[in-house]
Short mmCIF file of C-alpha atoms in Angstrom, two decimals:
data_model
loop_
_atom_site.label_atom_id
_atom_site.label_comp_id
_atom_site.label_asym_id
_atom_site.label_seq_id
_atom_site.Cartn_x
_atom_site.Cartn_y
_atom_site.Cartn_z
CA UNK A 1 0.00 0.00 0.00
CA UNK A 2 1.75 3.48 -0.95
CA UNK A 3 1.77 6.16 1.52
CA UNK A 4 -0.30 8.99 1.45
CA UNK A 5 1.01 12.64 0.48
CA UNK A 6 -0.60 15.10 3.38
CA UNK A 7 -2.47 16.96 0.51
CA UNK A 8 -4.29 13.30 -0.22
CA UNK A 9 -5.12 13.14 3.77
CA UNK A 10 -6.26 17.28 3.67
CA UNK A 11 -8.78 16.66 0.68
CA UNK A 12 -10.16 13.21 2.21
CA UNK A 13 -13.60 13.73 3.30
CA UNK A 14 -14.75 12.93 7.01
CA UNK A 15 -15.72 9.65 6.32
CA UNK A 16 -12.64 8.77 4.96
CA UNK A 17 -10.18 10.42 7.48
CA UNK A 18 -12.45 8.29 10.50
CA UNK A 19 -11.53 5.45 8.17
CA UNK A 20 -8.32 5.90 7.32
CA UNK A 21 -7.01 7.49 10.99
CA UNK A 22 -9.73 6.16 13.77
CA UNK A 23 -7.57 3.60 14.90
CA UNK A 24 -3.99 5.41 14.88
CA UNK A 25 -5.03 5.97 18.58
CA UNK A 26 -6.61 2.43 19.40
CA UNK A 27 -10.85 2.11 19.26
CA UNK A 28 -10.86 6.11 19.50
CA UNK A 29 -12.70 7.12 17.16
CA UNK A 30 -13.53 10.47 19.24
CA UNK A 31 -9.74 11.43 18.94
CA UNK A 32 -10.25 11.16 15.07
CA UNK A 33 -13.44 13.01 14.80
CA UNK A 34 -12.20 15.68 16.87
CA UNK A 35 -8.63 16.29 15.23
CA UNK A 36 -10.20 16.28 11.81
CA UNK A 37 -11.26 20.01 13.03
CA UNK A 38 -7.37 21.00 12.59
CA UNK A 39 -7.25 20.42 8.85
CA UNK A 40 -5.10 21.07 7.21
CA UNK A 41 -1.68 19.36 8.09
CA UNK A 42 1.57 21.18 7.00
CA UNK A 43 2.99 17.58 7.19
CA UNK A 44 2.54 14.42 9.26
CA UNK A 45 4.18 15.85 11.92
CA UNK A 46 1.16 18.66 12.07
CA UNK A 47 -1.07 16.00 12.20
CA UNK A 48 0.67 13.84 15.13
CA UNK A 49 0.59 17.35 17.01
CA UNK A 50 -2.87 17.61 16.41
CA UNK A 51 -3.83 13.89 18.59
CA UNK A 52 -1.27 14.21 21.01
CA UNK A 53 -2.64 17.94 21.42
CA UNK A 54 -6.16 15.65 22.04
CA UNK A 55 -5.23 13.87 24.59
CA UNK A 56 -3.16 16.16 26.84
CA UNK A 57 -6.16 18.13 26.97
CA UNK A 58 -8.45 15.12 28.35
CA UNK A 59 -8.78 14.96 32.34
CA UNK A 60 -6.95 12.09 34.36
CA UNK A 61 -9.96 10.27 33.87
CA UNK A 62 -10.34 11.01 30.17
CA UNK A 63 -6.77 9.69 30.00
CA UNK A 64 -7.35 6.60 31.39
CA UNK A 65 -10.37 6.24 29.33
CA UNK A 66 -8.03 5.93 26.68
CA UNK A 67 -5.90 3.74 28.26
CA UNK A 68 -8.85 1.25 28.68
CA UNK A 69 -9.32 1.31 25.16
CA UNK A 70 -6.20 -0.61 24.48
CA UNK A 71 -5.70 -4.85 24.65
CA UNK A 72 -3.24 -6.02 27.01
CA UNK A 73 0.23 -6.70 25.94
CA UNK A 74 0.26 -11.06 25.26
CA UNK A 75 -3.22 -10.86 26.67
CA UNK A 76 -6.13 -12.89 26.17
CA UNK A 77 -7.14 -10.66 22.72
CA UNK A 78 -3.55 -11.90 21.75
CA UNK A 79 -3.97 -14.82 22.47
CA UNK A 80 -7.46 -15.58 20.52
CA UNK A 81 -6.00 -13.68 17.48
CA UNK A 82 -8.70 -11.21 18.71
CA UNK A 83 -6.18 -7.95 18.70
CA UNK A 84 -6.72 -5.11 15.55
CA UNK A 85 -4.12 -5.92 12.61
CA UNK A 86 -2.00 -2.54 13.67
CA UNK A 87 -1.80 -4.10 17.90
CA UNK A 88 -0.89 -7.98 16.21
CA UNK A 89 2.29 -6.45 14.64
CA UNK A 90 3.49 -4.07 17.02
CA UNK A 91 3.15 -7.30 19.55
CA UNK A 92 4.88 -9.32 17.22
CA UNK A 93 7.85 -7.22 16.83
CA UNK A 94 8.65 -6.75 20.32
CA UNK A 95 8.93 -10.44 20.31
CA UNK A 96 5.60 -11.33 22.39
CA UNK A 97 4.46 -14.01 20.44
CA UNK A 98 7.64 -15.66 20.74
CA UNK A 99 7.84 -15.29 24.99
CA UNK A 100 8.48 -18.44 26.80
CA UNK A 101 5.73 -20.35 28.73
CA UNK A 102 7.50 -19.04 32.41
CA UNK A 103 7.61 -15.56 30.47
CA UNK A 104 4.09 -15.42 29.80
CA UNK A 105 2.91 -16.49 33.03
CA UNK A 106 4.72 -13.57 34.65
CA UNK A 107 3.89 -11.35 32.13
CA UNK A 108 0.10 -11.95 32.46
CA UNK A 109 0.50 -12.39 36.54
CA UNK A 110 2.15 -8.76 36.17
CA UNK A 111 -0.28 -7.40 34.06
CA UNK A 112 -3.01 -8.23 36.58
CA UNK A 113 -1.31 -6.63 39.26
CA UNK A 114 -1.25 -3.32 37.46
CA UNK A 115 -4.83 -3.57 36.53
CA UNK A 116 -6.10 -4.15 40.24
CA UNK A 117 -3.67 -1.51 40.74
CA UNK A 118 -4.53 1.39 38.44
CA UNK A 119 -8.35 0.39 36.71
CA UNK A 120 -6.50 0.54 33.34
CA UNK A 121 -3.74 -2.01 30.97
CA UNK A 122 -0.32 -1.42 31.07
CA UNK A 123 0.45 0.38 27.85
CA UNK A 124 4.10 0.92 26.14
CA UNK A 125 5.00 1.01 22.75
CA UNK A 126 6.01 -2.64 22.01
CA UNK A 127 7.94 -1.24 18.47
CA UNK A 128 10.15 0.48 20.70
CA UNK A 129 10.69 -2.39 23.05
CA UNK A 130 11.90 -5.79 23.03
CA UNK A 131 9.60 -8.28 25.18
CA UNK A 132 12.69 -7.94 28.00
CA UNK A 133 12.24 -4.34 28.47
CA UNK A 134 8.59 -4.68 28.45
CA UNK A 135 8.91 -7.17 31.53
CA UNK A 136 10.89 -4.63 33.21
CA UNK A 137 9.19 -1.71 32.42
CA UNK A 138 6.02 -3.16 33.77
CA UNK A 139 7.71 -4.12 36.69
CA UNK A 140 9.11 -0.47 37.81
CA UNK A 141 6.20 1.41 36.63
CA UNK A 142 3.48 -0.61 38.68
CA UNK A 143 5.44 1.28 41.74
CA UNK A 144 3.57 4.65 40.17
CA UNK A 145 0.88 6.68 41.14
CA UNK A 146 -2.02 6.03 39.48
CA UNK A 147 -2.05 9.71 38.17
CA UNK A 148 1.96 9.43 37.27
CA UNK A 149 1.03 5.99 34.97
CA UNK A 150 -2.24 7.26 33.03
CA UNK A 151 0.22 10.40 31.98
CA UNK A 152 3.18 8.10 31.58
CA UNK A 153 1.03 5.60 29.71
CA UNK A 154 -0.65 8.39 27.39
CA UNK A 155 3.07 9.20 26.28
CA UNK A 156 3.21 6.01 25.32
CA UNK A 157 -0.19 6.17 23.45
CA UNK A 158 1.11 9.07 21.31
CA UNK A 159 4.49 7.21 19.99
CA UNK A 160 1.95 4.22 18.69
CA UNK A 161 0.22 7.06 17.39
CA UNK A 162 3.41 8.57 15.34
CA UNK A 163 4.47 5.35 14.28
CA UNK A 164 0.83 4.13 12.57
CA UNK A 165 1.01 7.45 11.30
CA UNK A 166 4.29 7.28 9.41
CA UNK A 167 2.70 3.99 8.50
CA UNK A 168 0.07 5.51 6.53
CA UNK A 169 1.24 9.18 5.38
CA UNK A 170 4.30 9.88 3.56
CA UNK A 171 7.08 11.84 6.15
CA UNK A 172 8.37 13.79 3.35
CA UNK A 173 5.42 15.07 2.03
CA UNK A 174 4.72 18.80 2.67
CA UNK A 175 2.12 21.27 1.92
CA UNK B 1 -35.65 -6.20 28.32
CA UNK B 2 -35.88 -5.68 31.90
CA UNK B 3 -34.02 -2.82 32.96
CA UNK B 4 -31.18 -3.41 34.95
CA UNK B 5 -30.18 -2.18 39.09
CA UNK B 6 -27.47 0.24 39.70
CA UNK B 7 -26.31 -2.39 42.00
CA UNK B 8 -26.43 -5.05 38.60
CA UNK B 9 -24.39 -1.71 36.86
CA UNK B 10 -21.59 -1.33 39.22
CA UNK B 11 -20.96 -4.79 39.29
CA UNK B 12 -20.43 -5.33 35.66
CA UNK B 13 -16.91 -6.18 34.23
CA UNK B 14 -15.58 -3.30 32.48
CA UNK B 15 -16.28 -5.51 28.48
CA UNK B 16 -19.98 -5.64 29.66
CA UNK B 17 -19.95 -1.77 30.76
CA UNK B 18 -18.69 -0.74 27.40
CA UNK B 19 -21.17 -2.90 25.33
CA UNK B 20 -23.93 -1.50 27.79
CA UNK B 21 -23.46 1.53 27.66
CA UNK B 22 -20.71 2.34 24.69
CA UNK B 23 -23.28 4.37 22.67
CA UNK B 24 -25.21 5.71 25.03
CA UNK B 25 -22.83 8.69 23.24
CA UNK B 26 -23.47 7.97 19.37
CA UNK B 27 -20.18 6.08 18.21
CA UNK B 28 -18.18 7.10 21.32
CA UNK B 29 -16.58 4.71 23.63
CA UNK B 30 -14.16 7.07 25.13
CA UNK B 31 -16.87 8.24 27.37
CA UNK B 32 -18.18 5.12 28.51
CA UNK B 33 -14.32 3.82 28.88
CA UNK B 34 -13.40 7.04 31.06
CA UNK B 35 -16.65 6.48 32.93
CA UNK B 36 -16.05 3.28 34.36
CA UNK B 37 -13.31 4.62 36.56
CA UNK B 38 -16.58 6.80 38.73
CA UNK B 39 -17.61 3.40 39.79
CA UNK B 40 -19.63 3.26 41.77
CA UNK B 41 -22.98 5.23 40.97
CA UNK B 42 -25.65 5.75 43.80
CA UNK B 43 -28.29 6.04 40.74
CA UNK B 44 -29.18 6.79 37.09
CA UNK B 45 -28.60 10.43 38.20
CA UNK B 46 -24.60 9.50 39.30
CA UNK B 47 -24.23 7.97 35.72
CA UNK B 48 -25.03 10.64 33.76
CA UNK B 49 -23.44 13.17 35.45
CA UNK B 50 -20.40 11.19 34.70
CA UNK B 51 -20.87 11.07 30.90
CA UNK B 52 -21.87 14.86 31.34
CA UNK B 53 -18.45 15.76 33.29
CA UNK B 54 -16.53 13.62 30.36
CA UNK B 55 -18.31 16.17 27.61
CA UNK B 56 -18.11 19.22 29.93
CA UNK B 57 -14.42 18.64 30.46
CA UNK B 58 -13.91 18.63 26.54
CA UNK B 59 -12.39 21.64 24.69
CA UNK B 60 -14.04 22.96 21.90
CA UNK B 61 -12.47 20.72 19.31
CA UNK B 62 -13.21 17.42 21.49
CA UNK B 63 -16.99 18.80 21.78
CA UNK B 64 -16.81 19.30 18.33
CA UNK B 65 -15.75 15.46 17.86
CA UNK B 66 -18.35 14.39 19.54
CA UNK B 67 -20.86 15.75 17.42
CA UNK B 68 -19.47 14.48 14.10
CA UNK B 69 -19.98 11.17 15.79
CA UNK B 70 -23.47 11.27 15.41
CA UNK B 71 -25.72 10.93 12.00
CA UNK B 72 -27.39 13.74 10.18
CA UNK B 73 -31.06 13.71 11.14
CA UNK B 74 -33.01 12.50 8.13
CA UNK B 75 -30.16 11.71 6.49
CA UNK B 76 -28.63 9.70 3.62
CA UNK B 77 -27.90 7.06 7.17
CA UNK B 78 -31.59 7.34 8.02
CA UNK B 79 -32.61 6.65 4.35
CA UNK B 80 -30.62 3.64 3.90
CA UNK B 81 -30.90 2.24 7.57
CA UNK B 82 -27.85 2.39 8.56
CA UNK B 83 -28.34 4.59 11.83
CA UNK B 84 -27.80 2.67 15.19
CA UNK B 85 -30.88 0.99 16.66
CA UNK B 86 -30.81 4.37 19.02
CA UNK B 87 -30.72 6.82 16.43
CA UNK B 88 -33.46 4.79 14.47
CA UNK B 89 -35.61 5.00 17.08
CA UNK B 90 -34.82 8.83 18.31
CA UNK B 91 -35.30 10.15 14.62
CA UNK B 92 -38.90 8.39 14.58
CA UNK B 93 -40.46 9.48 17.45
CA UNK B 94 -39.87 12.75 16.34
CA UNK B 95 -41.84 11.92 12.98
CA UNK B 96 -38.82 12.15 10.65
CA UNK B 97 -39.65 9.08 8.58
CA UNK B 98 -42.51 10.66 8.10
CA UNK B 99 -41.33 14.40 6.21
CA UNK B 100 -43.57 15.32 2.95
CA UNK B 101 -41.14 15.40 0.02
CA UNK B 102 -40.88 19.19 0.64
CA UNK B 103 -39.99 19.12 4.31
CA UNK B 104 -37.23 16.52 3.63
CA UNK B 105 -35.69 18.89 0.64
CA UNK B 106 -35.81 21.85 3.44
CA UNK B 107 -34.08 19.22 6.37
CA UNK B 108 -31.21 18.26 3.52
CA UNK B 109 -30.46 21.67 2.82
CA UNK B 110 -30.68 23.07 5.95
CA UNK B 111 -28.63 20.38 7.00
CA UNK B 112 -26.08 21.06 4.43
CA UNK B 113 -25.55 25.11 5.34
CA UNK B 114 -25.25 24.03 9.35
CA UNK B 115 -22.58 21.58 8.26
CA UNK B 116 -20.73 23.76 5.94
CA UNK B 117 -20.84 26.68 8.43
CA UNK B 118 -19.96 24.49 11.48
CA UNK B 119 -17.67 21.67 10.18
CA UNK B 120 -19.92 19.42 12.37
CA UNK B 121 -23.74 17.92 11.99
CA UNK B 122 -26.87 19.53 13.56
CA UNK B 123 -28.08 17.86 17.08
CA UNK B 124 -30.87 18.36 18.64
CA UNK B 125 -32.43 15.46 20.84
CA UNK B 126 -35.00 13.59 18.69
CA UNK B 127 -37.40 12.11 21.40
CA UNK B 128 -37.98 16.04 22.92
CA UNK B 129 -39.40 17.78 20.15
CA UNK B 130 -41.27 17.01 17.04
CA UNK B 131 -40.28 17.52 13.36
CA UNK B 132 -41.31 21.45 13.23
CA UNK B 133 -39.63 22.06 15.88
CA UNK B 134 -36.37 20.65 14.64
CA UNK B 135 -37.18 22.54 11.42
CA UNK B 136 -37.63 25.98 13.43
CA UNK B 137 -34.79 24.33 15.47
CA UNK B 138 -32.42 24.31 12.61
CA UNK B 139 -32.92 27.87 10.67
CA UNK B 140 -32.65 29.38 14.32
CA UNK B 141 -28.99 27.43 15.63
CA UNK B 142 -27.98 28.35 11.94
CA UNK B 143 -27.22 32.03 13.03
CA UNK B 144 -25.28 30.97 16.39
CA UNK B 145 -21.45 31.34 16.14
CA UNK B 146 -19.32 27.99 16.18
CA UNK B 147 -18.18 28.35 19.78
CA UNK B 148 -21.98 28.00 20.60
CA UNK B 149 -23.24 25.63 18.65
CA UNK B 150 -20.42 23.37 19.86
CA UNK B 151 -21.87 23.76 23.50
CA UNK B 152 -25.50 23.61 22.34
CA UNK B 153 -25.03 20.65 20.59
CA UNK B 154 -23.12 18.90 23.25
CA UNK B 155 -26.01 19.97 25.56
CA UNK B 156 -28.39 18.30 23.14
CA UNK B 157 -26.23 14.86 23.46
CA UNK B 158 -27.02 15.27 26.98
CA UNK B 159 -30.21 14.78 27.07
CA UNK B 160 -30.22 11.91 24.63
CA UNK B 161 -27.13 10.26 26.32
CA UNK B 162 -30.14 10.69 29.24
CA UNK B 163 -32.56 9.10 27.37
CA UNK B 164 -31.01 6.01 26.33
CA UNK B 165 -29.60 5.51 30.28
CA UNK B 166 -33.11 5.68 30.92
CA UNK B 167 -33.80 2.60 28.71
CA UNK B 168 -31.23 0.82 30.12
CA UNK B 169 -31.33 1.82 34.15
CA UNK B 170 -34.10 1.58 36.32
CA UNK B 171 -34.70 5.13 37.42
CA UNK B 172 -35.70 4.18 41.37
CA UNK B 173 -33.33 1.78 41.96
CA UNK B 174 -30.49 3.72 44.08
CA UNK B 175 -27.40 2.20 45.97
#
């Protein structure tokens, strides 16, 4: 599939930007709808600014809101081949579908933890992890604040974001 | 259906909250996802004002977001029945499958001028007024300014994000 130039993504109509960008931040639609406000985009980077600008603006609770949105990492969804196609790779190349059988079982016994901890998934960007640091960033950041993690894990949110956008929209292309 | 306890509500998982009450906002599960974390509610009351402090807390362009989430009233979704089960319903009671050929000509292109002046569809909650008064509704809002029609509208989901917990909560059961 060729990328998109960011006059293609200006000119798309509404129904096509929700379809083409409603999923850069997972099940969100709302992010979508709202950003599509901010046309147009100098460049992809305009349009990254223009979600992460989204969700810095949402309360603590609106931020966790998003973070409930999102499957946990070699979770059941993962398991059950139940995860969207953009969560199935980014799992796949941090190595979670490869994780050993004592690996999983303390990756989904840490994973719980941090749910009964905070009320929402862990989230990181698995393309900019291997499944080690994943185990170990879990590990540190369950000793958060609940307010400290939905921020921390929003950060994280907007690098998936960035990196399904350069997925779909050409970085060199400039109004 | 029988409606359901707020005891029944606050005991959900957080999978059966979201396909509860996931579009009691047209479209938008970021509400009912940053929701969950008021658990619990002491009534139907408790709930809403949740979903009304998510939409309140909004800026302009997230307000705006939510309102391109929902369907044009009596249109091309209505005609081809796609809407949601709730929209369905909402745009009947208030008699729009029933507009003379003239008074759906004078919906579309009213429709069409709030859109193109706003960047974001006409709301106004279906089940409260009938089709003149949407009509009137609609020539009036079409003089507001953007800043207000944002709020208005959002004011409008309101009371049909009230509506539909209505359908789903029994109104005297209380914690």
């Amino acid at each position: 599939m060729s990328l998109k130039t960011i006059s293609a993504v200006n000119s798309m109509s509404y129904e096509d930007f929700i379809s083409t960008f409603g999923n850069v931040i997972e099940q969100c639609s709302l992010c979508a709808a709202a950003v599509w406000g901010d046309r147009p985009f100098s460049d992809v980077n305009s349009l990254h600014k223009s979600f992460c600008q989204f969700a810095d603006q949402l309360s603590i609770g609106g931020k966790e809101g998003i973070l409930r949105l999102l499957p946990d990492l070699a979770g059941r969804l993962a398991m059950s081949g139940g995860l969207s196609k953009e969560s199935t790779k980014e799992q796949q190349s941090a190595g979670l579908n490869t994780l050993t059988e004592q690996e999983k079982q303390n990756m989904h016994h840490l994973n719980q933890q941090y749910k009964q901890k905070f009320g929402f998934p862990f989230v990181i960007c698995a393309r900019e992890n291997k499944k080690e640091a994943i185990l170990t960033g879990l590990e540190n950041r369950l000793k958060n604040s609940g307010e400290t993690e939905a921020v921390t894990g929003v950060e994280e949110v907007k690098k998936i974001c960035r990196l399904r956008l350069l997925d779909i929209v050409d970085s060199s292309s400039k109004l």
